[in-house]
Coordinates of C-alpha atoms and ligand atoms in Angstrom, one line a residue:
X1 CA 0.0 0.0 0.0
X2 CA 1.4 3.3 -1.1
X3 CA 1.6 5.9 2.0
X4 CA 0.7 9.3 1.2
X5 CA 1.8 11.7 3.7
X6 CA -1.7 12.9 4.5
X7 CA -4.8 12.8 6.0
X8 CA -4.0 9.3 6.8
X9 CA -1.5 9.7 9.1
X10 CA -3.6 11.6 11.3
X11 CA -4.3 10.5 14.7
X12 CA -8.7 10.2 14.4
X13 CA -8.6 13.6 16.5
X14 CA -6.5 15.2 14.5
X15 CA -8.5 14.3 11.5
X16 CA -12.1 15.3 13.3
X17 CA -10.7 18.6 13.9
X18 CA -9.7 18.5 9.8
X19 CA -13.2 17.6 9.0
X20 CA -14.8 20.2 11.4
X21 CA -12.7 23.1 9.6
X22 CA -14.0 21.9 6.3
X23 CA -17.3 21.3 7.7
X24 CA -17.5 17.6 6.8
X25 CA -19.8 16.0 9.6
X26 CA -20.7 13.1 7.0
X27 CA -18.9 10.9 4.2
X28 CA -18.7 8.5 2.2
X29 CA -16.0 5.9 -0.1
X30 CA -18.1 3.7 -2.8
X31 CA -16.9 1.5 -5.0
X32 CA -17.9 2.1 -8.3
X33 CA -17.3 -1.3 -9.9
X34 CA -17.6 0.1 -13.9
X35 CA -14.8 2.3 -13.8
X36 CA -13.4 0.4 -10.8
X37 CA -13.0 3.5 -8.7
X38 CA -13.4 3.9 -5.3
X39 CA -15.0 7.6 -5.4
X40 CA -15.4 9.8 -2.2
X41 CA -18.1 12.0 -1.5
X42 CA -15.7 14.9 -0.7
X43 CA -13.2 16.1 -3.1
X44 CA -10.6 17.0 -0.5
X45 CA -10.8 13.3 0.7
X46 CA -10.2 11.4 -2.5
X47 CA -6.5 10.8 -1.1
X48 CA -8.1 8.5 1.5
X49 CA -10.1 6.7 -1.0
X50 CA -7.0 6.3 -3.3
X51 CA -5.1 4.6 -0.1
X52 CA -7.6 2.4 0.6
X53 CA -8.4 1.1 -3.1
X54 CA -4.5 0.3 -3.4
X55 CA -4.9 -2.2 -0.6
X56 CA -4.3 -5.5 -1.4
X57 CA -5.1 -7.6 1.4
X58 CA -8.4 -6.1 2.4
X59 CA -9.9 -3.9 0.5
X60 CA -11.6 -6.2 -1.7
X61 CA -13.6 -4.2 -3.6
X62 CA -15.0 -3.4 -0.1
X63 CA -19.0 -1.5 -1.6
X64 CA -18.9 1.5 0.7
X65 CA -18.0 3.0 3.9
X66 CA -19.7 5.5 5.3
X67 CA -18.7 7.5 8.4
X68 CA -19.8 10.0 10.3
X69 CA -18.5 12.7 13.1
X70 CA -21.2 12.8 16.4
X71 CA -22.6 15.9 16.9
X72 CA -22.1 15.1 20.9
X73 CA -18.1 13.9 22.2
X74 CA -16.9 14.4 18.3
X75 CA -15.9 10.9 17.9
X76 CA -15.4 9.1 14.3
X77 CA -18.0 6.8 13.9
X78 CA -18.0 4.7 10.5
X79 CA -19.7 1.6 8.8
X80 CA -17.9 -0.6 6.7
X81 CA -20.0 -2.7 3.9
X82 CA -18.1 -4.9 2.4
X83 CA -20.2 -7.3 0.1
X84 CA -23.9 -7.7 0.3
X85 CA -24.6 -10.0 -2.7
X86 CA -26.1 -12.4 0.4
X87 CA -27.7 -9.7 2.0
X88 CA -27.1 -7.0 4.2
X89 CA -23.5 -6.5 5.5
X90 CA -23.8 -7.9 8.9
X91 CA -20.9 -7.6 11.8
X92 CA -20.6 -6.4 15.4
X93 CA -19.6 -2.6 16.5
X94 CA -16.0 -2.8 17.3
X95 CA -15.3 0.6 20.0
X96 CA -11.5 1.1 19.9
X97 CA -8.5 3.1 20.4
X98 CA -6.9 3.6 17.3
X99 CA -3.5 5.7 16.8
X100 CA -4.0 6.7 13.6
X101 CA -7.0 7.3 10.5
X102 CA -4.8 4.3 9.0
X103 CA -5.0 1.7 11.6
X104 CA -8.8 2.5 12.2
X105 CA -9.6 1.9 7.9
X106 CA -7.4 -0.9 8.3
X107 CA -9.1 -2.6 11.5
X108 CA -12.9 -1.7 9.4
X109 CA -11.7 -2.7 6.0
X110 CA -9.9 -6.2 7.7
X111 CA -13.0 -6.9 9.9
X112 CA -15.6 -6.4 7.7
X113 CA -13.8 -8.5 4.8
X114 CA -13.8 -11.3 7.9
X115 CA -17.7 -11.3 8.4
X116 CA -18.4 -11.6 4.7
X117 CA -16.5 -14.7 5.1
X118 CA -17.7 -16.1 8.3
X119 CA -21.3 -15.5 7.1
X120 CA -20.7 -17.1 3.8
X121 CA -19.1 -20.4 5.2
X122 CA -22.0 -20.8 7.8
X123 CA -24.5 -20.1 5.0
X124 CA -26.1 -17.5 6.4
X125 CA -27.7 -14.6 3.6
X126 CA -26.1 -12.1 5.0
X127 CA -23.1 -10.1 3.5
X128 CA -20.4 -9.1 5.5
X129 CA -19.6 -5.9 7.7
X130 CA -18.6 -3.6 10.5
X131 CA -18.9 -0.7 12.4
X132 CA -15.5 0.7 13.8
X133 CA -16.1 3.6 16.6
X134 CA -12.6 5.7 17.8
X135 CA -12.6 6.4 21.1
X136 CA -12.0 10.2 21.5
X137 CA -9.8 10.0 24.5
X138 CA -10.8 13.7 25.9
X139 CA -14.3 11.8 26.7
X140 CA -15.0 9.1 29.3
X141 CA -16.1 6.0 28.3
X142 CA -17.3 5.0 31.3
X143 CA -19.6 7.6 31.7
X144 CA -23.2 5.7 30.9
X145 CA -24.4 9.5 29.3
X146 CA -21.6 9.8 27.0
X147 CA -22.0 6.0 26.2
X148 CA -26.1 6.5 25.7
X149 CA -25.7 9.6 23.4
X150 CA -22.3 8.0 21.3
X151 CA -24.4 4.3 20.2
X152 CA -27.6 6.6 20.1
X153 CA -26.0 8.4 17.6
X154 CA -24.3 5.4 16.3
X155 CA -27.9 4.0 15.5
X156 CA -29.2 7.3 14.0
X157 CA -26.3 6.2 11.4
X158 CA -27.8 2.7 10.9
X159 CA -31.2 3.9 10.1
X160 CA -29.7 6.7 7.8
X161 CA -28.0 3.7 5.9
X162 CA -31.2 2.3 4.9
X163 CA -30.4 -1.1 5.9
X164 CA -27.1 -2.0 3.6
X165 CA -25.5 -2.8 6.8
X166 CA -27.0 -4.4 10.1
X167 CA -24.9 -4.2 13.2
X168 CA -24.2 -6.4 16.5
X169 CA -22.1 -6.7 19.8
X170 CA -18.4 -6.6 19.2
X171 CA -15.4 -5.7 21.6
X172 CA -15.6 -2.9 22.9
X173 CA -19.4 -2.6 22.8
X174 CA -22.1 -3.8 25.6
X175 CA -25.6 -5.1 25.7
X176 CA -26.9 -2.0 27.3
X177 CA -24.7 0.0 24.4
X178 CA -26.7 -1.9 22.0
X179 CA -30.2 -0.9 23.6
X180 CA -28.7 2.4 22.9
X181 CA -28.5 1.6 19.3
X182 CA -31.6 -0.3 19.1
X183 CA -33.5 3.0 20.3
X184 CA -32.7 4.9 16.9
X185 CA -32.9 2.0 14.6
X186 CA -34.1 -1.5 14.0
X187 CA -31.1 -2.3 11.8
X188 CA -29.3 -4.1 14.8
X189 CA -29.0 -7.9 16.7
X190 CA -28.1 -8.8 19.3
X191 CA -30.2 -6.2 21.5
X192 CA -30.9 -7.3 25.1
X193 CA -33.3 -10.2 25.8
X194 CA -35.7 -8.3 27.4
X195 CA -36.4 -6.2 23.9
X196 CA -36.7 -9.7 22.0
X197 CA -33.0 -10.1 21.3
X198 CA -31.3 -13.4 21.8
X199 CA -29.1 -13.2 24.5
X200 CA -25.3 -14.1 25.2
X201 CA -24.3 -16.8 22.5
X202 CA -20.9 -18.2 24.3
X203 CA -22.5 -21.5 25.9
X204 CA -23.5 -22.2 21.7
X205 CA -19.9 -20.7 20.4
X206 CA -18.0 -23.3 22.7
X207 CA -20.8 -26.2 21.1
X208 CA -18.9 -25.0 17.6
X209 CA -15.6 -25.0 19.1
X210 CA -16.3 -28.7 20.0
X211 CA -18.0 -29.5 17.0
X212 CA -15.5 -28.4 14.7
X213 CA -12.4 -30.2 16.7
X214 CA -14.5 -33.8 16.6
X215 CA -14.5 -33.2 12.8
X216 CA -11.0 -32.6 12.8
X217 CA -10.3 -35.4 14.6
X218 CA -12.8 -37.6 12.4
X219 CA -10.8 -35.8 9.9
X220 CA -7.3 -37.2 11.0
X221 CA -9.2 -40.7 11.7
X222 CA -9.5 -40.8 15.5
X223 CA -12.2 -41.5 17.5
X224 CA -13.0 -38.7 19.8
X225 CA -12.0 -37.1 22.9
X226 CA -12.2 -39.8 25.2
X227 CA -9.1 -40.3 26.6
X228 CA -7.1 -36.8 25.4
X229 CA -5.6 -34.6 27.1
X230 CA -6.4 -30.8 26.3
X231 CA -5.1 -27.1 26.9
X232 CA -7.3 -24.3 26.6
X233 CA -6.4 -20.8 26.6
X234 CA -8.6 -18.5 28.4
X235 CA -11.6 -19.6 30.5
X236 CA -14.2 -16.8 30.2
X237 CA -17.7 -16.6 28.4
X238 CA -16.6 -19.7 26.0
X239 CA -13.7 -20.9 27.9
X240 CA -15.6 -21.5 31.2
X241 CA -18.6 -23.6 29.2
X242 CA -16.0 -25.4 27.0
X243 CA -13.7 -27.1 29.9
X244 CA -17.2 -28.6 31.2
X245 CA -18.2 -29.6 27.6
X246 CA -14.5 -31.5 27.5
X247 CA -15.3 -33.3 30.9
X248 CA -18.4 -34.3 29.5
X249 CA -17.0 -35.4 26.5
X250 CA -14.5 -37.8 28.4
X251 CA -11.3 -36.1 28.3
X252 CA -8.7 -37.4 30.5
X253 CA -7.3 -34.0 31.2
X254 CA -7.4 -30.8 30.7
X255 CA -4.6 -28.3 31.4
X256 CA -5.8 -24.5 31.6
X257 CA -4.7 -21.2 32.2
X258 CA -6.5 -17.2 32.9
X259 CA -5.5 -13.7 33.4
X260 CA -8.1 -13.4 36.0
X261 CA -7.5 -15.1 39.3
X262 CA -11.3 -15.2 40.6
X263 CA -12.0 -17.0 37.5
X264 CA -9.2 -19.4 38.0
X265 CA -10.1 -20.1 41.8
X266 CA -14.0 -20.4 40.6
X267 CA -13.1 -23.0 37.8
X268 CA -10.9 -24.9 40.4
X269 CA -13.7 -25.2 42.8
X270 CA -16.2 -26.1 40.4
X271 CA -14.3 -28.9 38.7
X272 CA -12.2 -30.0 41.7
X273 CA -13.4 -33.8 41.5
X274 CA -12.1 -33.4 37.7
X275 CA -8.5 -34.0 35.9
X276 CA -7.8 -30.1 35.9
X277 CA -4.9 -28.2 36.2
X278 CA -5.4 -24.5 35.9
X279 CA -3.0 -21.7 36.2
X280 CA -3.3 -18.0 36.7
X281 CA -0.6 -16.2 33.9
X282 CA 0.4 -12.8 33.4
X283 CA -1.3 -11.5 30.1
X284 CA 2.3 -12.3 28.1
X285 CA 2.9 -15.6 29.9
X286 CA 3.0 -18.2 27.1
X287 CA 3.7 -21.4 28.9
X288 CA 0.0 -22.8 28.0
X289 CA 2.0 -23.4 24.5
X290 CA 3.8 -26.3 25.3
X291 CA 1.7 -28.2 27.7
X292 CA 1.6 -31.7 27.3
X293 CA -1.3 -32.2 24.9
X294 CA -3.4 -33.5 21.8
X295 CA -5.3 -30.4 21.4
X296 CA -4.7 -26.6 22.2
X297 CA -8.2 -24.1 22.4
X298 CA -7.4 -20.3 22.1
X299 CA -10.2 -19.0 23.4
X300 CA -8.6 -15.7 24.7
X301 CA -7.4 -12.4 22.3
X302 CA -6.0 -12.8 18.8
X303 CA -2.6 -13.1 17.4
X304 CA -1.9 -15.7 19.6
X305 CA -0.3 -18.0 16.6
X306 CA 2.9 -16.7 15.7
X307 CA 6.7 -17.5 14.6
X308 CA 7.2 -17.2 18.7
X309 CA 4.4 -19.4 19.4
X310 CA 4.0 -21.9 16.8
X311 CA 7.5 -23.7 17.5
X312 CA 6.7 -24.4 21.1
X313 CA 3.0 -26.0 20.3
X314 CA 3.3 -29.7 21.1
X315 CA -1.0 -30.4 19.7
X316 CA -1.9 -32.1 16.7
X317 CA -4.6 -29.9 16.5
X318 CA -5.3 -26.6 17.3
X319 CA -9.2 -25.1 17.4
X320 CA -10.4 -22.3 19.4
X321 CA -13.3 -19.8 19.7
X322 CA -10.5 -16.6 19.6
X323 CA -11.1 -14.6 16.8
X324 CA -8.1 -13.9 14.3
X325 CA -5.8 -16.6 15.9
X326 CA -3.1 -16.3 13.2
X327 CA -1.4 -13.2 13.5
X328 CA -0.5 -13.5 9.7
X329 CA -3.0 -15.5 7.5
X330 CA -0.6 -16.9 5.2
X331 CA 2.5 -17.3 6.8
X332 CA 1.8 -18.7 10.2
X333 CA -1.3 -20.9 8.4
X334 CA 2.1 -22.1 6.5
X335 CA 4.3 -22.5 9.7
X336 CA 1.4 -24.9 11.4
X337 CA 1.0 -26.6 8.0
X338 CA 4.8 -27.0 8.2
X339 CA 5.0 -28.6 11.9
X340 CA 1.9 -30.9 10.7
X341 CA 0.1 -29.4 13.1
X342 CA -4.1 -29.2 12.0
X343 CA -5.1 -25.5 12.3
X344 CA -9.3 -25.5 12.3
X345 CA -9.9 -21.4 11.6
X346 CA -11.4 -19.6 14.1
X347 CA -13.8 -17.9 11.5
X348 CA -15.3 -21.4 11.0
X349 CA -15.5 -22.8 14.4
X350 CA -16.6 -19.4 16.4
X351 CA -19.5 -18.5 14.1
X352 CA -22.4 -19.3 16.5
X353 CA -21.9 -15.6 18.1
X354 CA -23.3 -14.1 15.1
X355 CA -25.3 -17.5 13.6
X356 CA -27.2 -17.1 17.6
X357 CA -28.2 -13.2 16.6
X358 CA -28.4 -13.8 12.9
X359 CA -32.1 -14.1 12.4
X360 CA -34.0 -12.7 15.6
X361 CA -36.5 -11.1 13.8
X362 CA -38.0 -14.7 12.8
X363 CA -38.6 -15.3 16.4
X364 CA -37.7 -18.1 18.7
X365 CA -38.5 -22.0 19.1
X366 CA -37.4 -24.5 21.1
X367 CA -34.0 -25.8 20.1
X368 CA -34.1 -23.7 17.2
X369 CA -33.4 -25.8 14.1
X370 CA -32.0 -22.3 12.4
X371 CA -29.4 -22.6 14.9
X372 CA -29.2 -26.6 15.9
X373 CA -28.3 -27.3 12.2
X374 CA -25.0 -25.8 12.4
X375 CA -24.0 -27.8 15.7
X376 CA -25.0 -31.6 13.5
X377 CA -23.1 -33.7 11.6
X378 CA -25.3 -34.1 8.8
X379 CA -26.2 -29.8 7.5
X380 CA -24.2 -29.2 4.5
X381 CA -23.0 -26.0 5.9
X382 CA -22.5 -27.3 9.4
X383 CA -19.6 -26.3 11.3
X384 CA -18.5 -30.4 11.1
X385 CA -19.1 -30.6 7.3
X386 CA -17.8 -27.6 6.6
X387 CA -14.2 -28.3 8.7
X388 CA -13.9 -31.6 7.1
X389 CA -14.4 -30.3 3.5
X390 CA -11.8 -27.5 4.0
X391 CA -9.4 -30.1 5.3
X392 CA -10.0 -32.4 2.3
X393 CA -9.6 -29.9 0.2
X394 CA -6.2 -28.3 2.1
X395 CA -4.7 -32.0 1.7
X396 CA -5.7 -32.1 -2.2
X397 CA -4.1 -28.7 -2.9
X398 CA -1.4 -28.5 -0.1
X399 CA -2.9 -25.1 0.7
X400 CA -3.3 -24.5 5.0
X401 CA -6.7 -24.4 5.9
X402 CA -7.0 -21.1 6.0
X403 CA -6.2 -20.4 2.5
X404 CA -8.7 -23.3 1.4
X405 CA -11.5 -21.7 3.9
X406 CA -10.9 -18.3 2.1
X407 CA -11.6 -19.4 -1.7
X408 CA -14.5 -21.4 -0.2
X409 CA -16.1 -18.5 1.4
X410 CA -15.0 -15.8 -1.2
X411 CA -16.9 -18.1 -3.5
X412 CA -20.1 -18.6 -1.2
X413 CA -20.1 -14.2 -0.7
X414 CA -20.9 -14.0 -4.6
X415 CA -23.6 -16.0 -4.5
X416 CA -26.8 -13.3 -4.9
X417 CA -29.6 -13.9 -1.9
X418 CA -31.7 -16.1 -3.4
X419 CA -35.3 -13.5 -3.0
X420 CA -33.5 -10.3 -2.9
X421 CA -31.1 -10.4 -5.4
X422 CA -28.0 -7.7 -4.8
X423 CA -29.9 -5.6 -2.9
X424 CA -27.8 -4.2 -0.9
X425 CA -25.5 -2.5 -3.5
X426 CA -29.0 -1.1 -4.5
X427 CA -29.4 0.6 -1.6
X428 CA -25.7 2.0 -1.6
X429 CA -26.7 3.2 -5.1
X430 CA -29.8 5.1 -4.0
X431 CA -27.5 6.6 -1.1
X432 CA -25.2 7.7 -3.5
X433 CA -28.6 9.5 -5.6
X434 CA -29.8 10.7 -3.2
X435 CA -26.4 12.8 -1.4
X436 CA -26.4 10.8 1.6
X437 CA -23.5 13.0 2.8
Ligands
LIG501 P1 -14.1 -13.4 27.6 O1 -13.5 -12.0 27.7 O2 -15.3 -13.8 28.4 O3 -13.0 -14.5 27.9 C1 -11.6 -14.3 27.5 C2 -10.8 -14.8 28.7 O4 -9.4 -14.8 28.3 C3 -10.9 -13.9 29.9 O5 -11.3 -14.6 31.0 C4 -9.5 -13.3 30.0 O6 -9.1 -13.0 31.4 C5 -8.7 -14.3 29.4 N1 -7.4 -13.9 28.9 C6 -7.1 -12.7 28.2 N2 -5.7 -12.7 27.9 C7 -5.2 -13.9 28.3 C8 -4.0 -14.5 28.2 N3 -2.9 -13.9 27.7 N4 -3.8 -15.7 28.7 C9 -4.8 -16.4 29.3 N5 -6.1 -15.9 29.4 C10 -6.3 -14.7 28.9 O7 -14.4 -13.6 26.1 P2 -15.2 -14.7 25.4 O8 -16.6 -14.3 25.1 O9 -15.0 -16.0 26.2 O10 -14.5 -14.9 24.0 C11 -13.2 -15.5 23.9 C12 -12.7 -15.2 22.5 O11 -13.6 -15.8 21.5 C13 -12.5 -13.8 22.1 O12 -11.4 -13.6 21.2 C14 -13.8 -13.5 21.4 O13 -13.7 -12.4 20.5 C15 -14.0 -14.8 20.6 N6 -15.4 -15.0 20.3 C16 -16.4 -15.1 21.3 C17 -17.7 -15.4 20.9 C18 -18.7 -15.5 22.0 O14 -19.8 -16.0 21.7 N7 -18.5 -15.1 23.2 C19 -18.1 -15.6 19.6 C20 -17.1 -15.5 18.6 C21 -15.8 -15.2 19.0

C-alpha cells in the first residue's frame, strides 16, 4: 500500500478537527465497480479513498463506507459494507483506540472482509460488515451519558443507511450500548433479551468450538476425545462452558490457564473432582504453548499463533473460539502446515456468536433448528461438514486451511440472496442518488 503523507496519518482527532474546519460531519468511499473506482463523496478526501483502493489484502472491492463525526463527544464513527450479494453486511460494533486514521480503515476494512466470510461459510444470507467507533480519548467511556448519546448516535447512522448494513455486539461494545443503538434504529442484533433479542451466545460458540475439533479429529481418523488430554487458553464466556463440555465429552485432562484469578479459583472449585490443572498467567505468559497435549483451544485475544508461538506447540490440533488466531494469515497458516500441526480457523469454528443473533426477527422456538443445524453432523453447511471439506480440500491442494476456507467463502459471498437479489449494493446506489453525505 502506497503511503501518502496525508490525512491518513492523522491521529482520528487530528482528523475530526480537519473535517470540522471543512465542515464535513458526514462521508462517504463507494466502490464504483464500472470504472473500478473507489470515489469519495468529498473532493478533498479522495487521497483517503485512493489509499484504501491500493490495498491489497483487504480492500476487496470493499461497496462503501460510510462514516460519520457525532454531533455530541466528536468521535469518528464509520460503517464498513463490504459485500452484500447475500444480503445486508452484517458484523458487530467494534469501539477502539486507534493511533492513527490508518489503523482504524485498516481494522474496518480487515474486519468487515472477515464477516463476509464467516457468514458465507456458515450459509447464512447475510453479507459481510462492521462498524468501527474511535474512542476520542478527551471523553469518558465509562460515563453511561456519553456512552447512551455515542451508540444513540451510532444507531441514528444505521437507520440513515437504509439497511445495507446491520450491526451487532463486538469488543468494545455492551448489551446495554446496544439498547442504545436499538433505540434509533431496528437495523441491529443482538439487543438485550428483554427487547426480544437473543441473548449471550458463548454457551452455543463453545458447542462449535467442540464440533468443529471432533471433525478434525474424524478428519485425521480418531475417534473422539475420550481419553485426550487438552489445553485451553482463556476460561471466560466460551472458555468456562468449554472445559465442562470436554469433561463431558471424556477427556482425560485438561490443562488451563486465565489472566483473571477469581476466575481461575472459581473454575478450580467447580471442577475439583475433575483431571484439571489451571493456572493464573500474566497477560504475556505463554507457557500454556507447550503443555503436554493432543489439542490446544485459544479461546482468549488474537494473534496468539505466531513465529514465537507456533514452534513451542506440542498439539496435533489446534481449534479455538478466539477470533483472528493467526497473526499472519498466510505465513503462520504455513508455519502450522509445516510442523503438521491441523489449524481448524477460528472464523469457521466461532461463528455461532453471530449464527445465535443472525435471524432474531424470525422469532424463537425451542432448540431452534435455524441454529441446531450448524452444531450436527449431517447440514451441509454445518460447522462439522464444513471443517472436514476445507481439510480435504487443504490436503488435495497443499494449501493450509486457512487459505482453502478463504476461496471457499469468497466463492459462497458471490452467491446473490436467493429473493433479494443484490440488494444491498441497490441501496448504496440510492444513497449515492440521493447525497447521503
Ligand atoms: P471473555 O472476555 O469472556 O474471555 C476471555 C478470557 O481470556 C478472559 O477470562 C481473560 O481473562 C482471558 N485472557 C485474556 N488474555 C489472556 C492470556 N494472555 N492468557 C490467558 N487468558 C487470557 O471472552 P469470550 O466471550 O470468552 O471470547 C473469547 C474469544 O472468543 C474472544 O477472542 C472473542 O472475540 C471470541 N469469540 C467469542 C464469541 C462468543 O460467543 N463469546 C463468539 C465469537 C468469537
Amino acid at each position: 500500500m502506497s503511503r501518502p503523507k496525508s490525512l491518513i496519518s492523522l491521529s482520528p482527532q487530528e482528523f475530526v478537527h480537519f473535517l470540522k474546519a471543512e465542515n464535513i460531519s458526514r462521508f462517504y468511499f463507494v466502490y464504483d465497480s464500472k470504472n473500478n473506482v473507489l470515489k469519495s463523496s468529498h473532493a478533498q478526501l479522495q487521497t483517503i479513498a485512493d489509499f484504501i483502493q491500493s490495498d491489497k489484502r483487504d480492500f476487496m472491492r470493499h461497496e462503501g463506507m460510510f462514516f460519520q463525526i457525532t454531533r455530541h463527544y466528536d468521535t469518528l464513527q464509520g460503517a464498513f459494507v463490504h459485500r452484500t450479494n447475500r444480503g445486508p453486511g452484517a458484523g458487530g460494533l467494534r469501539y477502539w483506540n486507534y493511533n492513527t486514521i490508518e489503523d482504524y480503515l485498516r481494522d474496518g476494512l480487515r474486519l468487515a472482509k472477515g464477516m463476509t466470510r464467516k457468514n458465507a461459510l456458515a450459509g447464512l444470507w447475510w453479507g459481510g460488515g462492521k462498524g468501527v467507533m474511535a474512542h476520542n480519548p478527551a471523553v469518558d467511556k465509562s460515563d453511561p451519558v456519553v456512552r447512551a448519546s455515542l451508540y444513540q448516535e451510532f444507531g441514528e447512522l444505521m437507520t440513515s443507511l437504509r439497511g445495507c448494513y446491520v450491526t451487532a455486539e463486538d469488543v468494545g461494545t455492551s448489551v446495554t450500548d446496544m439498547a442504545n443503538v436499538f433505540s434509533k434504529t431496528r437495523f441491529t442484533t443482538c439487543i438485550p433479551p428483554a427487547f426480544g433479542g437473543s441473548g449471550n451466545p458463548s454457551i452455543a460458540t463453545a458447542r462449535g468450538v467442540i464440533c468443529g475439533m471432533e471433525a478434525a479429529l474424524e478428519f485425521i481418523g480418531d475417534a473422539g476425545l475420550q481419553g485426550k488430554t487438552v489445553a485451553v487458553q482463556g476460561m471466560g464466556n466460551v472458555g468456562g462452558p468449554l472445559l465442562r463440555f470436554l469433561f463431558d465429552k471424556k477427556a482425560k485432562k485438561v490443562v488451563a490457564c486465565d489472566i483473571d484469578p477469581d476466575l481461575v479459583q472459581q473454575l478450580k472449585g467447580e471442577l475439583s473432582d475433575k483431571y484439571f490443572e489451571a493456572s493464573m498467567v500474566s497477560s504475556g505468559d505463554n507457557s500454556i504453548f507447550q503443555a503436554e497435549c493432543d489439542i490446544f483451544f485459544p479461546c482468549a485475544t488474537g494473534a496468539i499463533l505466531n513465529p514465537r508461538t507456533i514452534p513451542r506447540l506440542r498439539a496435533r490440533i489446534v481449534c479455538g473460539a478466539a477470533n483472528n488466531q493467526l497473526e499472519d494469515s498466510d505465513s503462520d497458516g504455513q508455519l502450522l502446515c509445516d510442523r503438521g500441526i491441523i489449524y481448524v480457523p477460528d472464523f469457521l469454528t466461532n461463528r455461532m456468536g453471530i449464527v445465535n443473533c443472525a435471524n432474531e426477527q424470525y422469532g424463537y422456538v425451542n432448540d431452534d433448528p435455524y441454529i441446531e443445524r450448524h452444531l450436527t453432523k449431517d447440514w451441509e453447511y454445518s460447522i462439522h461438514q464444513m471443517t472436514l471439506k476445507i481439510l480435504q480440500e487443504s490436503k488435495a491442494t497443499g494449501d493450509p486451511p486457512t487459505g482453502a476456507a478463504i476461496r471457499m467463502a469468497d466463492n459462497l459471498s458471490l452467491e446473490n440472496h436467493p429473493i433479494f437479489g443484490h440488494r444491498g449494493k441497490q441501496v448504496i446506489d440510492s444513497l449515492v442518488a440521493d447525497r447521503w453525505h
